[in-house]
Coordinates of C-alpha atoms and ligand atoms in Angstrom, one line a residue:
M1209 CA 33.0 -14.6 -13.7
T1210 CA 30.8 -16.2 -11.1
R1211 CA 29.3 -19.5 -12.1
L1212 CA 26.0 -19.9 -10.4
D1213 CA 23.5 -22.7 -11.6
Y1214 CA 20.5 -21.9 -9.4
A1215 CA 19.3 -19.1 -7.1
I1216 CA 16.6 -20.3 -4.7
V1217 CA 14.7 -17.6 -3.0
L1218 CA 12.6 -18.8 0.1
A1219 CA 9.4 -16.8 0.2
A1220 CA 6.6 -19.1 1.3
G1221 CA 6.4 -17.8 4.9
E1222 CA 3.3 -16.1 6.0
G1223 CA 4.9 -12.9 7.5
T1224 CA 2.3 -13.1 10.3
R1225 CA 3.9 -10.1 12.1
M1226 CA 3.3 -7.8 9.3
K1227 CA -0.4 -8.0 10.1
S1228 CA -1.2 -7.4 6.5
T1229 CA -3.5 -8.8 3.7
T1230 CA -0.4 -8.3 1.5
P1231 CA 2.2 -11.1 1.6
K1232 CA 5.2 -9.8 3.4
V1233 CA 7.6 -10.2 0.4
L1234 CA 5.3 -7.9 -1.6
H1235 CA 5.6 -4.9 0.7
S1236 CA 7.6 -2.1 -1.0
I1237 CA 10.5 0.1 0.0
A1238 CA 12.3 2.5 -2.4
G1239 CA 9.9 1.5 -5.3
R1240 CA 10.5 -2.2 -5.3
T1241 CA 8.8 -5.0 -3.2
L1242 CA 11.1 -6.7 -0.8
L1243 CA 11.2 -9.7 -3.1
G1244 CA 11.9 -7.3 -6.1
H1245 CA 15.0 -6.0 -4.3
V1246 CA 16.3 -9.6 -3.8
L1247 CA 15.6 -10.3 -7.5
A1248 CA 17.3 -7.1 -8.5
A1249 CA 20.5 -8.2 -6.6
L1250 CA 20.2 -11.7 -8.3
D1251 CA 20.2 -9.9 -11.7
D1252 CA 23.9 -9.1 -11.2
L1253 CA 24.7 -12.8 -10.8
S1254 CA 23.0 -14.1 -13.9
P1255 CA 22.0 -17.5 -12.5
K1256 CA 21.1 -20.0 -15.0
E1257 CA 17.8 -20.5 -13.1
I1258 CA 15.8 -18.7 -10.4
R1259 CA 13.4 -20.7 -8.3
V1260 CA 11.1 -18.9 -5.9
V1261 CA 9.4 -21.0 -3.1
I1262 CA 6.0 -19.6 -2.6
G1263 CA 3.1 -20.5 -0.3
A1264 CA 1.3 -17.8 1.7
G1265 CA -0.5 -15.4 -0.7
R1266 CA 0.8 -17.4 -3.7
E1267 CA -1.5 -16.0 -6.3
Q1268 CA -0.3 -12.4 -5.5
V1269 CA 3.3 -13.4 -5.4
E1270 CA 3.0 -15.4 -8.6
E1271 CA 1.4 -12.4 -10.4
H1272 CA 4.1 -10.0 -9.1
L1273 CA 6.8 -12.4 -10.3
S1274 CA 5.2 -12.6 -13.7
L1275 CA 5.8 -8.9 -14.0
V1276 CA 9.2 -8.4 -12.3
A1277 CA 10.9 -11.7 -13.1
P1278 CA 9.0 -13.6 -15.7
K1279 CA 11.7 -16.1 -16.2
A1280 CA 11.7 -17.1 -12.6
K1281 CA 10.2 -20.5 -11.8
T1282 CA 8.0 -21.0 -8.8
V1283 CA 7.9 -24.0 -6.4
L1284 CA 4.9 -24.3 -4.3
Q1285 CA 5.2 -25.3 -0.7
D1286 CA 1.7 -25.7 0.6
R1287 CA 2.4 -26.1 4.2
R1288 CA 5.1 -24.5 6.4
G1289 CA 7.7 -27.2 6.8
G1290 CA 10.5 -25.0 7.6
T1291 CA 13.4 -23.6 5.5
G1292 CA 14.9 -27.1 5.0
H1293 CA 11.6 -28.4 3.7
A1294 CA 11.3 -25.4 1.3
A1295 CA 14.8 -26.1 -0.1
Q1296 CA 14.0 -29.8 -0.5
L1297 CA 11.0 -28.9 -2.6
A1298 CA 13.1 -26.4 -4.7
L1299 CA 15.9 -28.9 -5.3
A1300 CA 13.7 -31.9 -6.0
D1301 CA 14.4 -31.9 -9.8
A1302 CA 17.5 -29.8 -9.9
S1303 CA 20.6 -31.0 -11.5
K1304 CA 22.9 -33.3 -9.4
T1305 CA 26.0 -31.0 -9.8
G1306 CA 26.8 -27.2 -9.8
T1307 CA 26.5 -24.3 -7.5
V1308 CA 23.3 -23.0 -5.8
L1309 CA 22.7 -19.9 -3.9
I1310 CA 19.9 -20.0 -1.3
L1311 CA 18.5 -16.9 0.3
A1312 CA 15.3 -15.4 1.8
G1313 CA 12.8 -13.1 0.0
D1314 CA 12.7 -10.6 2.8
T1315 CA 16.3 -9.3 2.9
P1316 CA 16.0 -6.1 0.6
L1317 CA 19.5 -4.6 1.5
L1318 CA 21.6 -7.4 0.2
S1319 CA 23.7 -6.3 -2.7
G1320 CA 24.5 -8.2 -5.9
S1321 CA 28.3 -7.3 -5.3
S1322 CA 28.3 -9.0 -1.9
L1323 CA 26.5 -12.1 -3.3
T1324 CA 29.1 -12.1 -6.2
Q1325 CA 31.9 -12.1 -3.7
L1326 CA 30.4 -14.9 -1.7
I1327 CA 29.9 -17.1 -4.7
A1328 CA 33.4 -16.4 -6.0
A1329 CA 34.9 -17.3 -2.5
H1330 CA 32.8 -20.4 -2.5
N1331 CA 33.8 -21.5 -6.0
E1332 CA 37.4 -20.7 -5.6
G1333 CA 37.9 -22.7 -2.4
G1334 CA 35.8 -25.6 -3.7
F1335 CA 33.7 -25.7 -0.4
A1336 CA 30.7 -27.9 0.3
A1337 CA 29.0 -24.8 1.8
T1338 CA 29.5 -21.1 2.3
V1339 CA 27.5 -19.3 4.9
L1340 CA 27.3 -15.4 5.0
T1341 CA 27.4 -14.4 8.7
A1342 CA 27.2 -11.1 10.5
E1343 CA 27.9 -9.7 14.0
L1344 CA 24.9 -8.0 15.5
P1345 CA 24.8 -6.2 18.8
D1346 CA 21.3 -7.7 19.3
P1347 CA 21.3 -11.2 17.8
T1348 CA 17.9 -12.0 19.3
G1349 CA 15.8 -14.1 16.9
Y1350 CA 18.6 -15.0 14.7
G1351 CA 20.4 -18.4 14.3
R1352 CA 23.8 -18.3 16.1
V1353 CA 27.1 -19.4 14.4
I1354 CA 29.0 -21.9 16.5
R1355 CA 32.6 -22.0 15.7
A1356 CA 35.4 -24.5 16.8
D1357 CA 38.5 -23.1 18.6
N1358 CA 40.2 -22.8 15.3
G1359 CA 37.4 -20.7 13.9
D1360 CA 35.8 -23.5 11.8
L1361 CA 32.1 -23.3 11.5
V1362 CA 30.6 -26.3 13.3
R1363 CA 26.9 -25.8 13.3
I1364 CA 24.2 -23.1 13.5
V1365 CA 21.7 -23.2 16.3
E1366 CA 18.4 -21.4 16.1
D1367 CA 17.5 -18.8 18.7
R1368 CA 14.7 -20.9 20.2
D1369 CA 17.0 -24.0 20.4
A1370 CA 20.1 -22.2 21.8
S1371 CA 21.5 -22.6 25.3
E1372 CA 22.1 -19.5 27.3
V1373 CA 25.8 -19.6 26.5
E1374 CA 25.0 -19.9 22.7
Q1375 CA 22.4 -17.0 22.9
A1376 CA 25.2 -14.8 24.0
I1377 CA 27.0 -15.3 20.7
E1378 CA 26.8 -12.2 18.5
E1379 CA 27.7 -13.8 15.3
I1380 CA 24.5 -14.8 13.4
N1381 CA 23.5 -16.7 10.4
S1382 CA 22.3 -14.3 7.7
G1383 CA 20.3 -17.0 5.9
V1384 CA 22.4 -16.6 2.8
Y1385 CA 24.2 -19.8 1.6
V1386 CA 26.0 -21.0 -1.3
F1387 CA 26.2 -24.9 -1.7
D1388 CA 27.8 -27.3 -3.8
L1389 CA 24.8 -29.1 -5.4
A1390 CA 26.1 -32.7 -5.1
K1391 CA 26.8 -32.2 -1.4
L1392 CA 23.5 -30.4 -0.6
H1393 CA 21.6 -33.2 -2.4
G1394 CA 23.5 -35.7 -0.1
A1395 CA 22.8 -33.9 3.1
I1396 CA 19.2 -32.3 2.7
G1397 CA 17.5 -35.6 2.9
K1398 CA 19.0 -36.3 6.4
L1399 CA 17.2 -33.3 8.0
S1400 CA 15.0 -34.1 11.0
S1401 CA 12.4 -32.0 12.7
T1402 CA 13.4 -32.7 16.3
N1403 CA 13.6 -29.0 17.3
A1404 CA 11.7 -26.3 19.1
Q1405 CA 9.6 -25.5 16.0
G1406 CA 9.1 -29.1 14.7
E1407 CA 10.4 -27.9 11.3
L1408 CA 13.1 -29.0 8.9
Y1409 CA 15.8 -26.4 9.3
L1410 CA 18.1 -25.7 6.4
T1411 CA 20.7 -24.6 8.8
D1412 CA 21.1 -28.2 10.1
V1413 CA 22.6 -29.2 6.7
I1414 CA 25.8 -27.4 7.9
E1415 CA 26.3 -29.8 10.9
I1416 CA 25.5 -32.8 8.5
L1417 CA 28.1 -31.8 6.0
R1418 CA 30.8 -31.1 8.6
K1419 CA 30.2 -34.5 10.3
G1420 CA 30.6 -36.0 6.9
G1421 CA 34.1 -34.3 6.6
D1422 CA 33.1 -31.5 4.1
R1423 CA 34.6 -28.0 4.2
I1424 CA 32.4 -25.1 5.2
L1425 CA 33.3 -21.5 4.6
P1426 CA 31.9 -18.9 7.0
V1427 CA 32.1 -15.4 5.5
L1428 CA 31.6 -12.6 8.0
T1429 CA 30.0 -9.6 6.2
P1430 CA 31.9 -6.3 6.8
D1431 CA 28.5 -4.6 6.4
S1432 CA 26.0 -6.2 8.8
V1433 CA 23.2 -3.8 7.6
E1434 CA 23.0 -5.7 4.3
I1435 CA 21.7 -8.9 5.9
L1436 CA 18.8 -7.2 7.9
G1437 CA 15.4 -8.9 7.3
V1438 CA 11.9 -7.5 7.5
N1439 CA 9.6 -9.3 9.8
D1440 CA 7.3 -6.4 10.9
R1441 CA 6.4 -2.9 9.9
V1442 CA 9.0 -1.4 12.3
Q1443 CA 11.7 -3.3 10.4
L1444 CA 10.2 -2.3 7.2
A1445 CA 10.6 1.3 8.1
E1446 CA 14.1 0.7 9.3
C1447 CA 15.1 -1.0 6.1
A1448 CA 13.4 1.8 4.1
A1449 CA 15.5 4.5 5.9
L1450 CA 18.7 2.5 5.5
L1451 CA 18.0 2.0 1.9
R1452 CA 17.1 5.8 1.5
D1453 CA 20.4 6.6 3.0
Q1454 CA 22.3 4.2 0.7
I1455 CA 20.6 5.5 -2.4
N1456 CA 21.1 9.1 -1.3
D1457 CA 24.8 8.6 -0.6
Q1458 CA 25.4 7.0 -3.9
W1459 CA 23.7 9.9 -5.8
M1460 CA 25.6 12.5 -3.8
R1461 CA 28.8 10.7 -4.5
E1462 CA 27.8 10.8 -8.2
G1463 CA 27.5 14.6 -8.0
V1464 CA 23.9 15.3 -7.0
T1465 CA 23.3 18.0 -4.4
M1466 CA 20.8 17.2 -1.6
I1467 CA 20.0 19.8 0.9
D1468 CA 18.4 17.4 3.4
P1469 CA 19.0 13.7 2.6
T1470 CA 16.9 12.6 5.6
T1471 CA 13.7 13.9 4.0
T1472 CA 14.8 12.9 0.3
W1473 CA 13.2 9.6 -0.8
I1474 CA 14.5 8.2 -4.1
D1475 CA 13.4 4.9 -5.5
A1476 CA 16.0 2.4 -6.5
T1477 CA 14.7 2.7 -10.1
V1478 CA 15.4 6.4 -10.5
E1479 CA 18.3 8.0 -12.4
I1480 CA 19.7 11.5 -11.6
A1481 CA 22.5 13.3 -13.5
T1482 CA 25.2 15.4 -12.0
D1483 CA 24.6 18.9 -10.7
A1484 CA 21.0 18.2 -10.0
V1485 CA 19.8 19.8 -6.8
I1486 CA 17.3 18.2 -4.6
Y1487 CA 15.5 20.3 -1.9
P1488 CA 14.1 18.9 1.2
G1489 CA 10.8 16.8 1.4
T1490 CA 11.1 15.5 -2.2
A1491 CA 10.1 12.0 -3.4
L1492 CA 11.3 10.7 -6.7
S1493 CA 9.7 7.4 -7.7
G1494 CA 9.3 4.8 -10.4
E1495 CA 11.0 5.4 -13.7
T1496 CA 11.8 9.0 -13.0
T1497 CA 14.9 10.6 -14.6
I1498 CA 16.4 13.9 -13.7
A1499 CA 18.9 15.6 -16.0
S1500 CA 21.8 17.6 -15.3
G1501 CA 21.4 20.9 -13.4
A1502 CA 17.7 20.3 -12.7
I1503 CA 16.3 21.7 -9.4
I1504 CA 13.6 19.7 -7.7
G1505 CA 11.7 20.5 -4.5
P1506 CA 11.2 21.6 -1.9
R1507 CA 8.3 19.2 -1.2
S1508 CA 7.8 17.8 -4.7
T1509 CA 6.7 14.3 -5.7
L1510 CA 7.7 13.1 -9.1
I1511 CA 6.5 9.7 -10.3
D1512 CA 7.6 8.4 -13.7
C1513 CA 8.6 11.7 -14.9
A1514 CA 11.5 12.8 -17.2
V1515 CA 12.9 16.2 -16.2
G1516 CA 15.3 17.9 -18.7
P1517 CA 18.5 19.7 -18.0
G1518 CA 18.1 22.9 -16.1
A1519 CA 14.5 22.5 -15.5
S1520 CA 12.9 23.3 -12.1
V1521 CA 10.0 21.7 -10.2
L1522 CA 9.0 23.6 -7.1
E1523 CA 6.4 22.4 -4.5
S1524 CA 4.6 20.2 -7.0
Y1525 CA 3.1 16.9 -7.7
C1526 CA 3.8 15.3 -11.1
V1527 CA 2.9 11.9 -12.5
G1528 CA 3.9 10.7 -15.9
A1529 CA 5.0 14.1 -17.0
T1530 CA 8.0 15.1 -19.4
I1531 CA 9.4 18.4 -18.4
G1532 CA 11.7 19.8 -21.0
K1533 CA 15.1 21.7 -20.8
D1534 CA 14.9 24.8 -18.7
A1535 CA 11.1 24.4 -18.1
K1536 CA 9.7 25.7 -14.8
V1537 CA 7.0 24.0 -13.0
G1538 CA 5.3 25.2 -9.8
P1539 CA 5.0 26.2 -7.1
Y1540 CA 1.9 24.1 -6.5
T1541 CA 1.4 22.5 -9.9
F1542 CA -0.3 19.2 -10.5
L1543 CA 1.0 17.5 -13.8
R1544 CA -0.8 14.3 -14.6
A1545 CA 0.0 11.7 -17.2
G1546 CA 0.9 13.0 -20.7
S1547 CA 1.9 16.4 -19.7
D1548 CA 4.6 17.3 -22.0
L1549 CA 6.5 20.7 -21.4
A1550 CA 8.8 21.7 -24.1
T1551 CA 12.1 23.7 -23.7
G1552 CA 11.7 26.9 -21.7
S1553 CA 8.0 26.5 -21.2
R1554 CA 6.4 27.4 -17.8
V1555 CA 3.5 25.9 -15.8
G1556 CA 2.8 27.8 -12.6
S1557 CA 0.7 28.0 -9.5
F1558 CA -2.5 26.0 -9.1
V1559 CA -2.4 24.7 -12.6
E1560 CA -3.7 21.1 -13.2
M1561 CA -2.7 19.6 -16.6
K1562 CA -3.1 16.1 -18.2
N1563 CA -2.5 14.7 -21.7
S1564 CA -1.3 18.1 -23.0
T1565 CA 1.7 19.6 -24.7
V1566 CA 3.1 23.0 -24.0
G1567 CA 5.2 24.3 -26.9
E1568 CA 8.6 25.9 -26.5
G1569 CA 8.6 29.1 -24.4
S1570 CA 4.8 28.9 -23.9
K1571 CA 3.4 29.7 -20.5
V1572 CA 0.4 28.6 -18.3
P1573 CA 1.4 30.6 -15.3
H1574 CA -1.6 30.7 -13.0
L1575 CA -4.8 28.9 -11.9
S1576 CA -5.7 26.9 -15.0
Y1577 CA -6.9 23.4 -15.9
V1578 CA -5.4 22.1 -19.1
G1579 CA -6.8 18.8 -20.4
D1580 CA -6.2 17.2 -23.7
A1581 CA -4.7 20.2 -25.3
T1582 CA -1.8 21.0 -27.7
I1583 CA -0.4 24.4 -27.2
G1584 CA 2.1 25.9 -29.8
T1585 CA 5.2 27.9 -29.1
G1586 CA 5.5 31.3 -27.6
T1587 CA 1.9 31.2 -26.4
N1588 CA 0.6 32.7 -23.1
I1589 CA -2.5 31.2 -21.4
G1590 CA -4.0 33.8 -19.1
A1591 CA -4.8 33.3 -15.5
G1592 CA -7.8 31.1 -14.8
T1593 CA -8.1 29.7 -18.2
I1594 CA -10.1 26.4 -18.3
F1595 CA -9.7 23.9 -21.0
A1596 CA -13.3 22.5 -20.9
N1597 CA -12.4 19.0 -22.4
Y1598 CA -15.3 17.0 -21.1
D1599 CA -18.9 17.2 -22.5
G1600 CA -20.1 15.0 -19.8
V1601 CA -19.7 11.9 -21.9
N1602 CA -16.6 12.3 -24.1
K1603 CA -13.2 14.0 -23.9
H1604 CA -12.3 16.5 -26.7
Q1605 CA -9.1 18.2 -27.9
T1606 CA -8.2 21.8 -27.9
V1607 CA -5.5 23.1 -30.3
V1608 CA -3.9 26.4 -29.5
G1609 CA -1.4 27.7 -32.1
D1610 CA 1.9 29.6 -31.8
H1611 CA 2.1 33.1 -30.2
V1612 CA -1.5 33.0 -29.0
R1613 CA -2.7 35.2 -26.2
I1614 CA -5.5 33.5 -24.3
G1615 CA -7.2 36.3 -22.1
S1616 CA -7.7 35.6 -18.4
D1617 CA -10.6 33.5 -17.4
T1618 CA -11.3 32.1 -20.8
V1619 CA -13.1 28.8 -21.1
L1620 CA -12.0 26.9 -24.2
V1621 CA -14.9 24.5 -24.9
A1622 CA -13.5 21.5 -26.8
P1623 CA -13.2 20.5 -29.5
V1624 CA -12.0 23.9 -30.6
S1625 CA -8.9 25.5 -32.1
I1626 CA -7.2 28.8 -31.8
G1627 CA -5.2 29.9 -34.8
D1628 CA -1.7 31.1 -34.8
G1629 CA -1.2 34.7 -33.5
A1630 CA -4.9 34.8 -32.3
Y1631 CA -6.2 36.4 -29.2
T1632 CA -9.2 35.6 -27.0
A1633 CA -10.9 38.3 -24.9
A1634 CA -10.7 38.0 -21.2
S1635 CA -13.5 36.0 -19.7
S1636 CA -14.6 34.7 -23.0
V1637 CA -16.4 31.4 -23.4
I1638 CA -14.9 30.1 -26.7
T1639 CA -17.1 27.5 -28.5
E1640 CA -16.1 28.4 -32.1
D1641 CA -12.7 28.1 -33.6
V1642 CA -10.8 31.4 -33.7
P1643 CA -9.0 32.0 -36.9
S1644 CA -5.4 33.0 -37.0
G1645 CA -4.8 36.7 -36.2
A1646 CA -8.4 37.2 -35.0
I1647 CA -9.6 37.9 -31.5
G1648 CA -12.4 35.7 -30.1
V1649 CA -14.8 37.7 -28.0
G1650 CA -17.3 35.4 -26.3
R1651 CA -18.9 37.3 -23.5
A1652 CA -21.9 39.7 -22.8
K1653 CA -21.3 43.3 -23.5
Q1654 CA -21.0 45.3 -20.3
R1655 CA -23.5 47.8 -19.2
N1656 CA -23.4 50.2 -16.3
V1657 CA -26.6 50.9 -14.3
L1658 CA -25.8 54.4 -13.0
G1659 CA -26.9 55.3 -9.5
W1660 CA -28.0 51.8 -8.8
V1661 CA -26.2 51.5 -5.4
L1662 CA -27.6 54.9 -4.1
R1663 CA -31.2 53.6 -5.0
K1664 CA -31.0 50.0 -4.0
R1665 CA -28.3 50.1 -1.2
A1666 CA -29.2 53.5 0.3
G1667 CA -27.5 54.1 3.7
T1668 CA -24.7 51.5 3.1
L1669 CA -21.0 52.4 3.3
S1670 CA -20.9 51.8 -0.4
A1671 CA -23.6 54.3 -1.0
K1672 CA -21.8 56.8 1.3
A1673 CA -18.6 56.2 -0.5
A1674 CA -20.1 56.6 -3.9
K1675 CA -19.3 60.0 -5.5
P1676 CA -22.2 62.4 -5.5
N1677 CA -22.0 62.8 -9.3
A1678 CA -22.9 59.1 -9.5
E1679 CA -26.3 60.0 -8.6
K1680 CA -26.6 62.5 -11.5
G1681 CA -26.0 59.9 -14.1
K1682 CA -29.2 58.5 -15.6
P1683 CA -29.9 54.9 -15.2
T1684 CA -29.3 53.0 -18.4
S1685 CA -32.4 50.8 -17.7
Ligands
UD1_2322 C1 16.2 -18.1 9.3 C2 17.4 -19.1 9.8 C3 18.2 -18.4 10.9 C4 18.7 -17.0 10.3 C5 17.7 -16.2 9.8 C6 18.1 -15.1 9.2 C7 16.4 -21.3 9.6 C8 15.9 -22.5 10.3 N1 16.8 -20.3 10.4 O1 15.4 -18.0 10.6 O2 19.3 -19.2 11.2 O3 19.4 -16.4 11.3 O4 16.8 -16.9 8.9 O5 17.2 -14.0 8.8 O6 16.5 -21.4 8.4 N2 10.4 -20.0 4.5 C9 9.7 -20.7 3.6 N3 9.1 -21.9 4.0 C10 9.1 -22.4 5.3 C11 9.7 -21.6 6.3 C12 10.3 -20.3 5.9 O7 9.8 -20.5 2.4 O8 8.5 -23.4 5.6 C13 11.0 -18.7 4.1 C14 10.3 -17.5 4.8 O9 9.3 -17.0 3.9 C15 11.6 -16.7 4.8 C16 12.7 -17.5 4.9 O10 12.2 -18.8 4.5 O11 11.7 -15.8 3.6 C17 13.3 -17.6 6.4 O12 12.3 -18.1 7.1 P1 11.9 -17.5 8.5 O13 10.8 -18.1 9.2 O14 11.9 -16.0 8.4 O15 13.3 -17.9 9.3 P2 13.9 -17.2 10.5 O16 13.3 -17.7 11.8 O17 14.1 -15.8 10.3
CA2323 CA1 13.2 -14.1 8.8

């Protein structure tokens, strides 16, 4: 069991290179903000207290925190004084002893398990400080790790303060540290800003501790991808792609088939059962869950949807829908919030649906709008049916019973109900309830005006094509 008293997340920086009105740590990948990913990793550690140092865009960050980590405390840094300054503020009223983890809010790939290992190594060895390091082929921009001949960590030098020899070092500081609180309290007041950026560097604490005879543990990460940070939109996209691959690999190992993992984007918050098959160009977002054997895609987007076992969703866009066992959706279906499809039901091409339930085995196969409706079991909604739910001011409900046959091109003007086993005639405008077992006919009776084309369209191809006997017929009016 890892013992952790505080986790401090440094997130006050401006993120200037994002060129955004949104604070950097609030940019999202895989369905969570950068800060949200860091907080999710911290979840695994159960620190006694989380403190987030905020500054730039603080109202937005505070609001986000109140949603994703309501227990986290915020510490305001109202000017950029450096990572050392930010840590000083966060530690001001912290307890004098214990263990503290310090990390940045812009490293979305860090895993809880790596952090757990880091803290365990720190606590077991009784170190003053433990630093997570990484070897990067291009260490530009990062602080470099300076080791003694025996491998001991001596100090960390920032890129801008490093000599040419130091800049050639490929081992970098990840910006993730575990400290003994008593030791950190003792050292952090001694920081000075005599450096290229005129800031207090948290990294300088390492040299101060070492000079005081304290033991420092450098831990080289086996997976340097984990420590990557986001400073601009290029890195945002890189981290998003890396996270996509991690998430997809995990699901494939869990028994999910992905035809093309490079075009499959699954949020960290999604759950997928074994033997689901995901076709190319699919995005699964938010609180979506996919049950066993379901087939999703190609080119489908599901946001906050629950898909039942064996169901399929092809070429469709679905938000807040519940898709039952063996139900079929698509191609080209738009399911909006509150669409609830029972077992074995089907909603097909060019159908838009919201706030409606489709009973077991019922079908809305083609070209319909279904809003605010309850459809019973075994019912068929003919092609081109419109549930006219909106009177221009208010929305109204339509109830369709079991084993109903709604004729093609019916308009069901809500509020209206169609009884069990009832029919509507094709192209009817249904404004009155249709009783069980009745057929509702709501259209003008057809009349044929014989010879009309020959008289009114004489000389056209239609007139020529018209059979001679068409002329003989008497006009009906
Ligand atoms: C920092 C480290 C560097 C390391 C790198 C890893 C220092 C001095 N340098 O550099 O050794 O290789 O991280 O990514 O620590 N922040 C504040 N308040 C401040 C300044 C920064 O909260 O006054 C926050 C930022 O929002 C950010 C984090 O601290 O989340 C790191 O700051 P940043 O400016 O990105 O440091 P780097 O130059 O990347
Ligand atoms: Ca950074």
